[in-house]
C-alpha positions as a printed Julia matrix, in Angstrom:
212×3 Matrix{Float64}:
 -63.96  111.4   126.91
 -62.98  109.7   130.12
 -63.75  106.0   130.52
 -64.28  104.7   134.01
 -63.82  101.05  134.97
 -65.51   99.09  137.7
 -63.32   99.9   140.67
 -64.09  101.2   144.13
 -64.21  104.97  144.23
 -64.62  108.03  146.39
 -67.17  110.61  145.36
 -67.62  114.17  146.58
 -71.05  115.72  146.59
 -72.17  119.32  146.96
 -75.84  119.18  147.78
 -77.38  116.82  145.24
 -74.59  117.18  142.65
 -71.66  114.77  142.38
 -68.75  117.17  141.9
 -65.77  114.79  141.82
 -65.04  111.09  141.82
 -61.79  109.21  142.09
 -61.08  105.59  141.22
 -59.18  103.74  143.95
 -56.85  101.49  141.99
 -53.45  101.81  143.66
 -52.08   99.81  146.56
 -51.65  103.06  148.54
 -53.49  106.33  147.93
 -52.69  109.57  149.7
 -55.39  112.2   150.26
 -54.34  115.75  151.04
 -53.59  119.29  149.95
 -50.17  118.48  148.51
 -50.15  118.24  144.68
 -48.21  115.0   144.99
 -51.17  113.22  146.57
 -53.26  110.9   144.44
 -56.4   112.7   145.64
 -55.8   116.44  145.95
 -58.2   118.56  148.02
 -57.11  122.22  147.91
 -58.65  123.39  151.18
 -56.92  125.18  154.04
 -58.63  122.73  156.42
 -56.86  119.8   154.76
 -53.32  118.81  155.79
 -50.65  118.34  153.14
 -51.1   114.58  153.56
 -54.32  114.16  155.51
 -55.21  110.47  155.15
 -54.02  107.3   153.45
 -55.9   104.47  151.81
 -54.3   101.03  151.69
 -55.39   97.96  149.78
 -55.17   94.68  151.67
 -56.51   91.77  149.65
 -60.04   92.74  148.65
 -60.34   95.34  151.4
 -59.52   99.02  151.55
 -58.59  100.66  154.82
 -58.32  104.35  155.59
 -56.19  105.91  158.32
 -55.27  109.35  159.55
 -51.84  110.41  158.26
 -51.16  112.73  161.18
 -53.56  115.44  160.04
 -54.11  118.6   162.03
 -57.92  118.48  162.05
 -58.45  114.72  162.16
 -60.24  112.13  160.07
 -63.87  111.19  160.71
 -65.79  108.24  159.27
 -69.56  108.29  159.65
 -69.23  111.02  162.26
 -66.68  109.25  164.47
 -63.04  110.24  164.68
 -60.71  107.52  163.41
 -57.53  106.92  165.4
 -56.55  103.59  163.83
 -57.02  101.98  160.38
 -60.67  101.56  159.44
 -61.94   99.0   156.89
 -64.16  100.83  154.42
 -67.65   99.59  153.64
 -69.93  100.72  150.84
 -71.53  104.03  151.78
 -69.0   105.04  154.44
 -68.69  108.82  154.66
 -65.23  110.3   155.22
 -65.07  113.82  156.61
 -61.72  115.6   156.33
 -62.93  119.19  156.67
 -66.15  121.02  157.5
 -68.57  120.54  154.61
 -66.18  118.29  152.69
 -67.44  114.73  152.71
 -66.12  111.87  150.59
 -68.36  108.84  150.14
 -66.86  105.4   149.56
 -68.54  103.39  146.8
 -67.58   99.73  146.67
 -66.89   98.27  143.22
 -69.72   95.77  143.74
 -72.18   98.64  144.09
 -71.67   99.64  140.46
 -70.6    96.36  138.84
 -72.39   95.65  135.55
 -73.65   92.3   134.38
 -71.13   90.39  132.23
 -71.34   91.25  128.56
 -69.45   91.34  125.33
 -66.78   93.96  124.87
 -66.55   96.55  122.13
 -68.54   99.53  120.82
 -72.24   98.94  121.32
 -74.14  102.2   121.48
 -74.08  105.39  119.41
 -76.24  108.49  119.75
 -77.02  110.97  116.97
 -77.73  114.18  118.84
 -79.14  115.95  115.77
 -81.72  113.33  114.83
 -82.16  111.99  118.4
 -81.63  108.48  117.05
 -79.95  105.69  118.99
 -77.96  102.89  117.36
 -77.42   99.6   119.2
 -74.59   97.57  117.67
 -75.08   99.53  114.46
 -78.85   99.0   114.24
 -81.19  101.94  114.72
 -83.46  101.67  117.75
 -87.1   101.68  116.61
 -89.41  103.14  117.62
 -87.24  106.07  118.76
 -86.8   106.87  122.44
 -88.98  109.55  123.95
 -87.43  113.0   124.3
 -86.92  112.49  128.04
 -85.35  109.05  127.59
 -82.96  110.38  124.95
 -81.92  113.29  127.18
 -81.11  110.87  130.0
 -79.08  108.6   127.73
 -77.25  111.58  126.19
 -76.34  112.84  129.65
 -75.02  109.46  130.77
 -73.04  109.04  127.54
 -71.08  112.25  128.13
 -68.81  110.26  130.47
 -69.47  106.51  130.3
 -68.74  104.96  133.67
 -69.13  108.22  135.6
 -71.86  108.2   138.23
 -74.48  110.87  137.66
 -76.61  111.73  140.67
 -80.36  111.28  140.64
 -80.63  115.07  140.81
 -78.56  115.46  137.63
 -80.67  112.88  135.8
 -83.88  114.63  136.86
 -82.48  117.93  135.56
 -81.69  116.25  132.24
 -85.11  114.67  131.81
 -87.23  117.48  133.26
 -85.16  120.65  132.66
 -88.16  122.97  133.0
 -89.42  121.5   136.25
 -88.39  122.0   139.85
 -86.28  118.9   140.63
 -87.81  118.73  144.1
 -91.2   118.21  142.46
 -90.12  115.07  140.61
 -90.63  112.03  142.8
 -88.28  109.09  143.12
 -91.07  106.88  141.77
 -91.31  109.0   138.61
 -87.57  108.82  138.03
 -87.39  105.09  138.73
 -90.27  104.46  136.32
 -88.51  106.47  133.62
 -85.23  104.61  134.14
 -87.04  101.28  134.12
 -88.68  102.06  130.76
 -85.37  103.21  129.29
 -83.63  100.04  130.44
 -86.41   97.93  128.92
 -86.02   99.63  125.56
 -82.28   98.98  125.52
 -82.7    95.39  126.7
 -85.19   94.72  123.92
 -82.5    95.65  121.4
 -79.62   93.93  123.21
 -80.89   91.48  125.87
 -77.4    90.2   126.77
 -76.04   93.49  128.05
 -76.86   95.95  130.83
 -76.23   99.47  129.57
 -77.45  101.47  132.57
 -76.16  100.54  136.01
 -77.53  101.82  139.31
 -75.04  103.03  141.89
 -76.98  102.22  145.03
 -78.05  105.35  146.84
 -76.18  107.73  144.5
 -77.35  107.62  140.92
 -76.68  105.95  137.57
 -73.89  105.34  135.09
 -73.61  104.14  131.52
 -71.73  100.86  131.03
 -69.99  100.56  127.66
């Protein structure tokens, strides 16, 4: 099971599904087709080294590395280093967009370290710090928590959460208000059991992740 930390990241979406995400932890990060790059995008539209990310203090900049097809940020071609802001969209090839998510967008509230939450998938019981959560979560709430717990720290899109909670329904028929109400109730249940810790974190504009 992969564990993600609170770092800035790039995410790649296909439609409503988050297909890939990369933590941006190094001082320099190369993006390209070459297997030696930190972020490898195996597309014929991508140059061997297409773009570079550089960390300067608390900022990340992106620049074209001499690519054949160019680097675009928010629809504009970038010819010099660009300071990335939360939500910036990098386009390196047709239909291949990478979205920058600032670490502050997914930062959890401070809390104690260590194992806190355990799910029993057979009984659908949830244990918070070793104590069973009572009354049990609803079926939909448990499905959401089970989905998030598959990869703690990974951002799951709103679409993926809707599919987990309402697998028989058309996702387009589930409103944002319905999802937000469900997430709010789930958060309240977890906070009642452990008021000093935020288990579910919202990635603004993208989805949710489990913070353990």
